[in-house]
Coordinates of C-alpha atoms and ligand atoms in Angstrom, one line a residue:
X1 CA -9.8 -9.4 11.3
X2 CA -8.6 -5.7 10.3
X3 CA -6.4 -5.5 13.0
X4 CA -4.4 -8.2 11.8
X5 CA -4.2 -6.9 8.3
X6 CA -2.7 -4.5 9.7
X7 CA -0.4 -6.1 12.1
X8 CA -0.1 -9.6 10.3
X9 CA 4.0 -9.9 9.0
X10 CA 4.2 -9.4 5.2
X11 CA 5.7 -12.9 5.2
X12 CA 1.9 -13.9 6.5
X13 CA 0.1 -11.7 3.6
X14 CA 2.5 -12.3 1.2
X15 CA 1.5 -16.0 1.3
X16 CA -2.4 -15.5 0.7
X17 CA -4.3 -13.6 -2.1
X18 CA -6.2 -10.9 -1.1
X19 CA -9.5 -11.8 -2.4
X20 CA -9.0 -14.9 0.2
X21 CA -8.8 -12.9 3.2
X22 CA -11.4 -10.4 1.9
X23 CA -13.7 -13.6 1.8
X24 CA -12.8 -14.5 5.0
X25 CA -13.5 -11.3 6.1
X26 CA -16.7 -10.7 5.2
X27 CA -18.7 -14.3 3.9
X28 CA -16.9 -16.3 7.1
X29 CA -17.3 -13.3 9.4
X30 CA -20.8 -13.3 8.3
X31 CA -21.5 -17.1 8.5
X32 CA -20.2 -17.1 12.3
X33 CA -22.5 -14.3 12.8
X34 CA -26.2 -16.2 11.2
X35 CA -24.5 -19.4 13.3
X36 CA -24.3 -18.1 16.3
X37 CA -27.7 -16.1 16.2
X38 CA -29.3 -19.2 15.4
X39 CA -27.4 -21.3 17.7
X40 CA -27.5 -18.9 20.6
X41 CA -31.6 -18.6 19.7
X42 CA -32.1 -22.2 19.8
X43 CA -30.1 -23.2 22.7
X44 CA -31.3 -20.3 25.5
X45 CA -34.9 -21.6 24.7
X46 CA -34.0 -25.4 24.3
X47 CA -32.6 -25.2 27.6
X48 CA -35.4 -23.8 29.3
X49 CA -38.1 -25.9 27.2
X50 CA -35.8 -28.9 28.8
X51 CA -35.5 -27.9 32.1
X52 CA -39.0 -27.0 32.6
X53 CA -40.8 -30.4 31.0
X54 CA -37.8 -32.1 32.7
X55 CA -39.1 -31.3 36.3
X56 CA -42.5 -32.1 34.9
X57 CA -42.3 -35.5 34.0
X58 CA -40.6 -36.3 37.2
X59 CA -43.2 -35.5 39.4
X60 CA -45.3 -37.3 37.4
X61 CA -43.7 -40.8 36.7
X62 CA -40.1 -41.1 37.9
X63 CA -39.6 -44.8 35.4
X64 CA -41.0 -43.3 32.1
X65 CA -39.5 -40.1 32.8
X66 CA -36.3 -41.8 32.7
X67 CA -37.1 -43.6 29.5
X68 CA -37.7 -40.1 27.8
X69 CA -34.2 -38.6 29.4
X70 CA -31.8 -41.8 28.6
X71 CA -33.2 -42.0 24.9
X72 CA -34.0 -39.2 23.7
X73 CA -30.5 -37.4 23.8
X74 CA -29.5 -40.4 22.1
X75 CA -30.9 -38.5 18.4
X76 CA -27.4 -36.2 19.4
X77 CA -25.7 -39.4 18.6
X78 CA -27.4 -39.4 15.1
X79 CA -26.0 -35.2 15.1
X80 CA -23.0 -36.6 15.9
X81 CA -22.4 -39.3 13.2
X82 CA -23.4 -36.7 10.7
X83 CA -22.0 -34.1 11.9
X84 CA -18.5 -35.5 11.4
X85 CA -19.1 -36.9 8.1
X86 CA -20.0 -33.4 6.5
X87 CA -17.4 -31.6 8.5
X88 CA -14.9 -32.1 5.7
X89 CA -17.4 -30.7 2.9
X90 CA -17.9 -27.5 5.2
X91 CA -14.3 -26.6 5.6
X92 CA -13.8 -27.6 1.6
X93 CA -17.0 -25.2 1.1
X94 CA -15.1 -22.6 2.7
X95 CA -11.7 -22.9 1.6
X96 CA -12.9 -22.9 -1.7
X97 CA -15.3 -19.9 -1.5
X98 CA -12.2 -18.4 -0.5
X99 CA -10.3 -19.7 -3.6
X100 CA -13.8 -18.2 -5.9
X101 CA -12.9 -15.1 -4.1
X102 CA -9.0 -14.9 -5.0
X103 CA -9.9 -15.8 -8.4
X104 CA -12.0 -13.1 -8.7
X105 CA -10.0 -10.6 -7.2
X106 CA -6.7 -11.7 -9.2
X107 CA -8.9 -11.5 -12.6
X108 CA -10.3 -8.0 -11.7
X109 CA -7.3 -6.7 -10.8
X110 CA -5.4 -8.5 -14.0
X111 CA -8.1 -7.6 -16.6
X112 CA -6.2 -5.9 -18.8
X113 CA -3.4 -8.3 -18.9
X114 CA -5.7 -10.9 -19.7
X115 CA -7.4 -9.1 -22.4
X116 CA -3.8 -8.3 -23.7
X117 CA -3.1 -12.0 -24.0
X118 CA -6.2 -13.0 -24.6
X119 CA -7.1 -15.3 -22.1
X120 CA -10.3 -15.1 -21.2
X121 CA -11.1 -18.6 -21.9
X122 CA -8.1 -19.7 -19.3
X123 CA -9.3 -17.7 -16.7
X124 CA -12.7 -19.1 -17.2
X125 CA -11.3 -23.0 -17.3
X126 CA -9.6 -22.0 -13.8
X127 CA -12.2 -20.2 -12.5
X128 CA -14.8 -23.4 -13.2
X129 CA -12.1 -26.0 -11.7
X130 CA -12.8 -23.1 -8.0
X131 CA -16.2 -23.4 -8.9
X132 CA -16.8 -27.0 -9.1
X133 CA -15.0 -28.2 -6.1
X134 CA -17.5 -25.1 -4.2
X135 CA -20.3 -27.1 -6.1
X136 CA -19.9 -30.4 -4.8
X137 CA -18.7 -29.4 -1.1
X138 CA -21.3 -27.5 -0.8
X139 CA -24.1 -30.6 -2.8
X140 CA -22.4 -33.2 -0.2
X141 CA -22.2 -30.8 3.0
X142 CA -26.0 -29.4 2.5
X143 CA -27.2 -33.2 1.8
X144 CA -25.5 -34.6 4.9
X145 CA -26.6 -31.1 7.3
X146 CA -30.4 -31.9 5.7
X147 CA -30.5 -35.7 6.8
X148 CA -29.6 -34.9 10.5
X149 CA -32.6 -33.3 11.2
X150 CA -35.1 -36.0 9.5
X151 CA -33.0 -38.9 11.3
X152 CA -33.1 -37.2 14.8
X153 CA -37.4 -36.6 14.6
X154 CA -37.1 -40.2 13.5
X155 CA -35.2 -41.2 16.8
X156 CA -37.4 -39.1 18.6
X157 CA -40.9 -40.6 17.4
X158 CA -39.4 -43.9 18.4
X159 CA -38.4 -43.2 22.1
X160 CA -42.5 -41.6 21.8
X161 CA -43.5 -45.1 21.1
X162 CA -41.9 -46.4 23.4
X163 CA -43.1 -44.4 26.1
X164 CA -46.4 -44.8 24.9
X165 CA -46.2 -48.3 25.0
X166 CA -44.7 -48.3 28.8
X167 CA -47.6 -45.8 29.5
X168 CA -50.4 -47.7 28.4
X169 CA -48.9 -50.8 30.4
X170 CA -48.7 -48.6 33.6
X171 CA -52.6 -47.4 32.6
X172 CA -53.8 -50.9 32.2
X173 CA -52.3 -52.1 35.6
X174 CA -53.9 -49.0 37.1
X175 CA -51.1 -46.6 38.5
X176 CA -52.2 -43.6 35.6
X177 CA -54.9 -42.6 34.5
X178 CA -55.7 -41.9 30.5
X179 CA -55.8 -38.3 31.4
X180 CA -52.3 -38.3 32.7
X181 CA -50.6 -40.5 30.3
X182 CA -51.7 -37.6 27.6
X183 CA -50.5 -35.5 29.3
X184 CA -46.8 -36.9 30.0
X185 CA -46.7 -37.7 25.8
X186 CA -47.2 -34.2 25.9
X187 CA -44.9 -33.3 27.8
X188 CA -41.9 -36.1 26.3
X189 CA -43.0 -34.0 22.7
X190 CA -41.9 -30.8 24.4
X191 CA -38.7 -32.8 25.8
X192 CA -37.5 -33.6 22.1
X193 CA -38.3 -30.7 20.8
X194 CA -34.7 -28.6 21.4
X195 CA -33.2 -31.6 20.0
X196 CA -34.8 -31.7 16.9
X197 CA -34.1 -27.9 16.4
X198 CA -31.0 -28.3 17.4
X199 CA -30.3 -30.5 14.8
X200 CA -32.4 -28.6 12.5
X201 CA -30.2 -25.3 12.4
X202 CA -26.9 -28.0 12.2
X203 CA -26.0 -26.9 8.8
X204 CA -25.5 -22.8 10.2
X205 CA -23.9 -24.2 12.9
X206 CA -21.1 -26.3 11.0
X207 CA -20.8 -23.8 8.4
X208 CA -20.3 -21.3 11.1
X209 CA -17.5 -23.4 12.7
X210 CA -16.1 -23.9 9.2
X211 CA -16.0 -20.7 9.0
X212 CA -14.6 -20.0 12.4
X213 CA -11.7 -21.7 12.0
X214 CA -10.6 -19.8 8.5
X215 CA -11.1 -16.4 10.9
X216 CA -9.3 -17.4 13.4
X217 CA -6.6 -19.1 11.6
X218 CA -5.9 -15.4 9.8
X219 CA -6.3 -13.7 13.3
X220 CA -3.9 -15.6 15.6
X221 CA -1.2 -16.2 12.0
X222 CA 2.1 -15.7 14.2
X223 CA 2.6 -11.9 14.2
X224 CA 5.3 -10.3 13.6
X225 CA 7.1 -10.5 17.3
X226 CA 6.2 -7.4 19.3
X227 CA 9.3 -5.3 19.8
X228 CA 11.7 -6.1 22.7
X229 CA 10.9 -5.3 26.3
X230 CA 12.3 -1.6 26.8
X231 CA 12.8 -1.3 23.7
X232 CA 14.9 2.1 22.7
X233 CA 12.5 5.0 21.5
X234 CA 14.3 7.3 19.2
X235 CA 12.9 9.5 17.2
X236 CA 16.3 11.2 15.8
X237 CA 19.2 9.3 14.6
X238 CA 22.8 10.5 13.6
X239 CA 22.5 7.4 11.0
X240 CA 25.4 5.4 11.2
X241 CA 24.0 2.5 9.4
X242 CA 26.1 -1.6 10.3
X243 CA 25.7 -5.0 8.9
X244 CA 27.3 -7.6 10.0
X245 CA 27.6 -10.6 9.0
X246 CA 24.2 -10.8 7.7
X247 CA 22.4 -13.8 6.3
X248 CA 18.9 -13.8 5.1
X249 CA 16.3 -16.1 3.0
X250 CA 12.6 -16.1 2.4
X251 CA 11.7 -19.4 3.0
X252 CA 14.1 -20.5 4.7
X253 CA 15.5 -22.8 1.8
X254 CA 17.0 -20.3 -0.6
X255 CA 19.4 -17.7 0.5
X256 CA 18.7 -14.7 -1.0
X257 CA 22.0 -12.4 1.5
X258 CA 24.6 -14.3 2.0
X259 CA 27.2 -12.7 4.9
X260 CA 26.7 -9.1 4.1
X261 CA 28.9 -6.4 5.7
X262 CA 28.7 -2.9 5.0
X263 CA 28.9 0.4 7.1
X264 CA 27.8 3.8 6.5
X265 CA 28.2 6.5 8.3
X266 CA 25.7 9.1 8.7
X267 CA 25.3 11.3 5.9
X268 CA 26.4 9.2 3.3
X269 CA 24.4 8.3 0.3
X270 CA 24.9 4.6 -0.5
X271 CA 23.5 3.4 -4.2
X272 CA 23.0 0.0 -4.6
X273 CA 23.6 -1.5 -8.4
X274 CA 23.2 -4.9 -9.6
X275 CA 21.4 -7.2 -11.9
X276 CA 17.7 -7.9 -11.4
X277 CA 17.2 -10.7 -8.5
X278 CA 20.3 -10.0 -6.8
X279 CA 18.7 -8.8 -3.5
X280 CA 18.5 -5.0 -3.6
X281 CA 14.9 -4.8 -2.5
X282 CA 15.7 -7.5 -0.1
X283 CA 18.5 -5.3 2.1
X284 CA 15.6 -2.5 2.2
X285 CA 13.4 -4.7 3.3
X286 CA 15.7 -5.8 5.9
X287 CA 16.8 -2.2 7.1
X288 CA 13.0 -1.6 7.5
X289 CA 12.7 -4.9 9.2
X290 CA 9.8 -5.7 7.3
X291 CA 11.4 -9.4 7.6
X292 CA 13.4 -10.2 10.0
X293 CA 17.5 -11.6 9.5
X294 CA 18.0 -15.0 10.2
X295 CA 21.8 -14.5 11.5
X296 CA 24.0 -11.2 12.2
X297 CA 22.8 -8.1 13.1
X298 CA 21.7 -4.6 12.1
X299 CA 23.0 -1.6 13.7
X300 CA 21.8 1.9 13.5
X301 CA 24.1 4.5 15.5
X302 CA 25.6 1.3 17.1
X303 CA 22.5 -0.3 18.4
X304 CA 21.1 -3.3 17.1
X305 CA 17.3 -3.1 15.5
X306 CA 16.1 -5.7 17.0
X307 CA 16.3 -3.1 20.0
X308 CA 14.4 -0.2 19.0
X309 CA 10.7 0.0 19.0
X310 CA 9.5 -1.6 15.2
X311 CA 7.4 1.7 14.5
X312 CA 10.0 4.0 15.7
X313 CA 12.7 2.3 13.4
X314 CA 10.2 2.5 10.4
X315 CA 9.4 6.3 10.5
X316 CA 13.2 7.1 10.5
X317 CA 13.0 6.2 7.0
X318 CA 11.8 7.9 4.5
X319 CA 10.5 5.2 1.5
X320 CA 9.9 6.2 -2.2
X321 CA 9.2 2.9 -4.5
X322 CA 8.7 2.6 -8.0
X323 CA 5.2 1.2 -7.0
X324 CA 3.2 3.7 -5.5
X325 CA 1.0 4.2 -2.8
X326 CA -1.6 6.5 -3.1
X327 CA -5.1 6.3 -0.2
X328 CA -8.6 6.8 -1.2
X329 CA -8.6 10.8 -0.9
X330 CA -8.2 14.2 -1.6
X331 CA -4.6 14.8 -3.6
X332 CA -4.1 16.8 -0.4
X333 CA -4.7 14.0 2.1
X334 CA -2.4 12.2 0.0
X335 CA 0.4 14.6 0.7
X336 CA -0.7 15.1 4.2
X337 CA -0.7 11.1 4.6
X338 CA 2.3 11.3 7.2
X339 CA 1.5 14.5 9.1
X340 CA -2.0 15.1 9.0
X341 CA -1.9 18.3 11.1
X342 CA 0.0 19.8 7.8
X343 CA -0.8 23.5 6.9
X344 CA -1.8 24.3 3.1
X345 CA 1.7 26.3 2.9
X346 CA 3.3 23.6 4.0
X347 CA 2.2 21.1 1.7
X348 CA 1.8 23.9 -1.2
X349 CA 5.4 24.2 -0.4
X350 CA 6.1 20.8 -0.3
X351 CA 4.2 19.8 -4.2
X352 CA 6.2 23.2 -5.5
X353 CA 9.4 21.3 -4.3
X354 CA 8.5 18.5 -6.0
X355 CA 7.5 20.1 -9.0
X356 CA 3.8 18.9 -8.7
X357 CA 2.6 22.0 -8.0
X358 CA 1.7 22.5 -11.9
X359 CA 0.1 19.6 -12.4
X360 CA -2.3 19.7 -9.6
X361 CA -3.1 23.6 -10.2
X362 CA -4.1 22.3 -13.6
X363 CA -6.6 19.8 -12.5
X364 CA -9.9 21.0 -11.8
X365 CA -10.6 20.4 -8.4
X366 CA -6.8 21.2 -7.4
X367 CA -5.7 20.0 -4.3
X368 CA -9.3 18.5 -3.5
X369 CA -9.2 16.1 -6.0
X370 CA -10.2 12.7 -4.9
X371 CA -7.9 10.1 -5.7
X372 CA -7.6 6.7 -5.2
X373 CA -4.8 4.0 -5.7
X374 CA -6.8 2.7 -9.2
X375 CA -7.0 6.8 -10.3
X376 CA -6.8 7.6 -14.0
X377 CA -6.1 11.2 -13.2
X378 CA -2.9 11.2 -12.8
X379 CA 0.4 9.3 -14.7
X380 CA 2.6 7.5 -13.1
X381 CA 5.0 9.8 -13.1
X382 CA 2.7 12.5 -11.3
X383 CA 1.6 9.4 -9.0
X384 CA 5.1 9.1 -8.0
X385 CA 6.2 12.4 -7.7
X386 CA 3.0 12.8 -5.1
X387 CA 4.8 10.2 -3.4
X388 CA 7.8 12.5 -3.2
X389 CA 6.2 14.9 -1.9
X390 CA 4.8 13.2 0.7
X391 CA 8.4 12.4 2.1
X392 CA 9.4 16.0 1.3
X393 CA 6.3 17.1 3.7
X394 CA 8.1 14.6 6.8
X395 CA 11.7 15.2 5.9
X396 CA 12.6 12.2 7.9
X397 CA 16.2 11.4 9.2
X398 CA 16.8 8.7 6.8
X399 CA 15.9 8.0 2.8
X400 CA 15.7 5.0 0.8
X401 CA 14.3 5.2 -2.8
X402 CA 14.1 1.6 -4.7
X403 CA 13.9 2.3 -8.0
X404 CA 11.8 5.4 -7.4
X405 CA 12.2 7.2 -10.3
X406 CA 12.5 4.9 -12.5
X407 CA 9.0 5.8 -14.4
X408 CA 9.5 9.0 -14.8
X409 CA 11.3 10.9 -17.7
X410 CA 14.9 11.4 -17.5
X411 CA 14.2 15.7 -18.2
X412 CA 11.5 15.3 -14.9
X413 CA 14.2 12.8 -12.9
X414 CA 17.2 15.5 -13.1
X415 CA 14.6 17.7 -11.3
X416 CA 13.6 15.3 -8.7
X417 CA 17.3 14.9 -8.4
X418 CA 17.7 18.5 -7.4
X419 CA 14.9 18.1 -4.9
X420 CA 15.8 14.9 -3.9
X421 CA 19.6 16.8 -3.1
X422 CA 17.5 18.9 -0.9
X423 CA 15.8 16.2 0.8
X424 CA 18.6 13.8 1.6
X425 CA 21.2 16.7 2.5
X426 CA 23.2 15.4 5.6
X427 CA 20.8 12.5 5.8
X428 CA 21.9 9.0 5.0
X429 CA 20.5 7.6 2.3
X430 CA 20.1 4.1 0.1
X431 CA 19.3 4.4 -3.4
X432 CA 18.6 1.4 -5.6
X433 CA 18.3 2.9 -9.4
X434 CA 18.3 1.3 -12.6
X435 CA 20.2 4.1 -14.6
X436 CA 23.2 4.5 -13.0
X437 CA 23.7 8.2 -14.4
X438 CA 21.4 8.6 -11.3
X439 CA 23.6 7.3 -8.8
X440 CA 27.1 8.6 -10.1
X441 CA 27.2 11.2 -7.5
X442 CA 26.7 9.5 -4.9
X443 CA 29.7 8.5 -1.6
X444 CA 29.5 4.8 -1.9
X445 CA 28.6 2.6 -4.7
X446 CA 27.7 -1.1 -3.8
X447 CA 27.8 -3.7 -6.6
X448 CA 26.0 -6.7 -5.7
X449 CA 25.6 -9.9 -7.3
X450 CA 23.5 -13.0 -5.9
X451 CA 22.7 -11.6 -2.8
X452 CA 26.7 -10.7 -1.8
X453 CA 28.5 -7.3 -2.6
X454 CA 31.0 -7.9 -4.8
X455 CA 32.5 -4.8 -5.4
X456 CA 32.5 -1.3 -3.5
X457 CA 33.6 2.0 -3.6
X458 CA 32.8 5.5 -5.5
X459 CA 32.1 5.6 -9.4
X460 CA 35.5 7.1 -10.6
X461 CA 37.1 4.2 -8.4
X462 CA 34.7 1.3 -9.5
X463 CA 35.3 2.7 -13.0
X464 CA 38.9 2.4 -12.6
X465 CA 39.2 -0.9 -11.6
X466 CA 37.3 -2.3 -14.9
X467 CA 35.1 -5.0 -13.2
X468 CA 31.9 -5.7 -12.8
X469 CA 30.5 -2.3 -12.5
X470 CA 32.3 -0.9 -15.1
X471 CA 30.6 -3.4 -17.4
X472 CA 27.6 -2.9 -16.4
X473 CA 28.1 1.1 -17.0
X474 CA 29.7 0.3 -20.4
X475 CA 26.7 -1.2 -21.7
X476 CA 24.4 1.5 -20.1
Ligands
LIG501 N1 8.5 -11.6 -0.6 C1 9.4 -12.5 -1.1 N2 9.2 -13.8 -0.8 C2 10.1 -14.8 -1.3 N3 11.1 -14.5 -2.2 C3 11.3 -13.2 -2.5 C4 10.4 -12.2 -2.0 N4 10.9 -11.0 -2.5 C5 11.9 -11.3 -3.3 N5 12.2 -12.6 -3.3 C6 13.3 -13.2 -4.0 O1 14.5 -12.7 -3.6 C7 15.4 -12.5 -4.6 C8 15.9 -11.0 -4.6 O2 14.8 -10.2 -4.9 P1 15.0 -8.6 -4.8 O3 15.7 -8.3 -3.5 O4 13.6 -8.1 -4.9 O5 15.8 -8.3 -6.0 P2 16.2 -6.8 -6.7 O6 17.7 -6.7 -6.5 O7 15.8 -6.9 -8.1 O8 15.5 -5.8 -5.9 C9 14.7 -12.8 -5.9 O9 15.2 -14.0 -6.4 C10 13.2 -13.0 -5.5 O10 12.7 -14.0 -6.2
LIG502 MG1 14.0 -4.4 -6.5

């Protein structure tokens, strides 16, 4: 199950809340595990029980022998017939334990947005509707999983009878004695035994299969397709960056890049500008192949990424967001996250860069700090500028920041600028930011608008020509 969070496609994760596949992950994993234990248990002695009573009442009466073997089994029949009706209540149990669990995660996370508009009382409704539909999968599967085993002993008792019956007409006529006939009743108890515990631990065992198929339908999602057969390793690129032809949606239904071309040559820093929605976030997701394009191609240095290895093509980027993303850890593990085998002048030298040397020094613990990606120690500003440090601390070939600075102070951003200028020197770059005053310097400015650049060039040019962009710097 971890492995595939980890090597599910964001399309995959994107698609189910967390607190589901945290569910699934521990109460599903869980109820395979009590099923099989008591399944396994149950059927290793069963069989044996079986095999050895079997043998047993065949030396001893070969006709009533097979009464017992032909009707007895038959109770799996009764398993069978329940088993199917309560099926659907199990798998509605466990979906909606799963739902329980996203609505609990989405509400924790969300508290204080739902404080903020008051809607407790909402949440609750929503949460009840979860935790009624768990209420009466789980009233209707436990009530069909509890008559299974009554109905099977019933079946059992009968075929008993009957052989008790066809016994005592065999001791009348002679052929048995008394003695023996007890004895093979014994033994056809024994028989029908496994069966009735079988059917007795049915409830774990549905559940468990329930539950199976919620596991197993996260772990075999279609993964993101490995990487091609000899697939290029590169670790250094000169970064000449194509797109050709590019079209891209989502879901298949709702283009989102509609026939992009652009190249860059290495070097350059590119700026993306545009309204909110237009796609920005979109073209870095594609350069990262975090989704993959439905037609055209992506070249880097000429080759097309669907050639190079996908891990290799993601560390030649280096990524700052405007989210960020910050490990349970030390501030300095944070740093390190990249290049763990860091020294402390390295990443000393790397937070002074990123002017979050002071802030750290000033916290009490310093670099040992524990952090985690909830913290309230630091802003987040400071979270963010740990972020840039992290990349400062890799210097890879390639940058792309989305937005990255757009939480911090326009005094802290000219710095980061400096360091950023630093950073990116000779190394293409994409930057997506909000306040163009950011991006002014920059070789190429693209202006996009519904997923298609409209206009391109550098700031003085775009400005000259009095479209789009100039309008949209005017009213900056
Ligand atoms: N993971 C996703 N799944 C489906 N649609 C998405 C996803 N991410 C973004 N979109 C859609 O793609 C469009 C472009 O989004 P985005 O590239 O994030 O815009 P921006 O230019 O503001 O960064 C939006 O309409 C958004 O709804
Ligand atoms: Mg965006």
């Amino acid at each position: 199950m971890f492995d595939s969070i980890l090597t599910a496609p964001l399309s995959v994760l994107d698609n189910l809340p967390a607190g589901d596949i945290m569910t699934r992950m521990s109460v599903d994993v869980e109820q395979i595990a009590y099923g099989l234990l008591q399944g396994i248990n149950q059927i290793f002695s069963g069989f044996t029980t079986i095999i050895i009573t079997l043998v047993l009442m065949l030396t001893i009466n070969i006709p009533t022998a097979a009464v017992v073997i032909i009707f007895t089994p038959m109770s799996l029949l009764t398993v069978r017939f329940f088993a199917k009706r309560s099926h659907k209540s199990f798998m509605i149990l466990s979906e909606s334990r799963g739902k329980v669990g996203a609505a609990a995660e989405e509400n924790i996370n969300n508290a204080k947005l739902i404080k903020l508009y008051a809607c407790e009382q909402r949440s609750l409704d929503e949460f009840d509707v979860y935790n009624e539909e768990m209420n009466k999968a789980g009233f209707h599967s436990q009530f069909m999983a509890a008559l299974v085993n009554p109905m099977s002993r019933y079946i059992n008792y009968i075929v008993y009878i009957i052989v008790a019956l066809i016994g005592a007409y065999i001791v009348i006529n002679g052929q048995m004695s008394i003695g023996t006939l007890s004895v093979f009743l014994a033994y056809t108890n024994h028989f029908s035994k496994p069966f009735n515990e079988i059917s007795g631990i049915m409830q774990e065992l549905q559940s468990a299969a329930a539950s199976a198929s919620r596991v197993f339908a996260f772990i075999y999602c279609d993964k993101e397709p490995a990487s091609a057969i000899n697939s290029v390793r590169v670790n250094s690129v000169s970064g000449n960056v194509g797109f050709e032809n590019v079209d891209f949606s989502y879901d298949n239904t709702r283009k989102i890049i509609n026939n992009l071309n652009l190249s860059v040559s290495g070097g350059q820093k590119i700026a993306l500008v545009g309204p909110t929605g237009c796609g920005k976030t979109t073209i870095i997701n594609l350069l990262m192949r975090f989704y993959d394009i439905d037609s055209g191609k992506i070249t880097i240095d000429g080759t097309d990424i669907k050639a190079y290895d996908r891990t290799d093509l993601r560390l030649l980027y280096g990524m700052m967001l405007q989210e960020t993303f910050l490990f349970s850890g030390t501030i300095r593990e944070n740093i390190a996250y990249a290049k763990p085998d860091a020294s402390p002048e390295e990443i000393k030298e790397a937070a002074i860069a990123t002017y979050c040397y002071n802030f750290i020094s000033r916290l009490p613990d310093g670099f040992e700090t524990h952090i985690d990606s909830n913290t309230t120690v630091l802003s987040q500003g400071q979270k963010q500028l740990l972020c840039i440090a992290r990349l400062m601390l890799i210097k890879p070939p390639m940058l792309i920041l989305d937005e990255a600075t757009s939480s911090i102070d326009t005094r802290l951003e000219k710095h980061i600028q400096r360091s950023f200028m630093r950073l990116t020197e000779g190394k293409t770059s994409f930057i997506v930011a909000h306040r163009l005053s950011t991006i002014r310097d920059c070789d190429k400015i693209l202006v996009m608008n519904k997923g298609e650049i409209i206009e391109s060039g550098t700031h003085a040019q775009l400005i000259e020509k009095q479209g789009f962009y100039y309008n949209l710097y005017k009213g900056y």
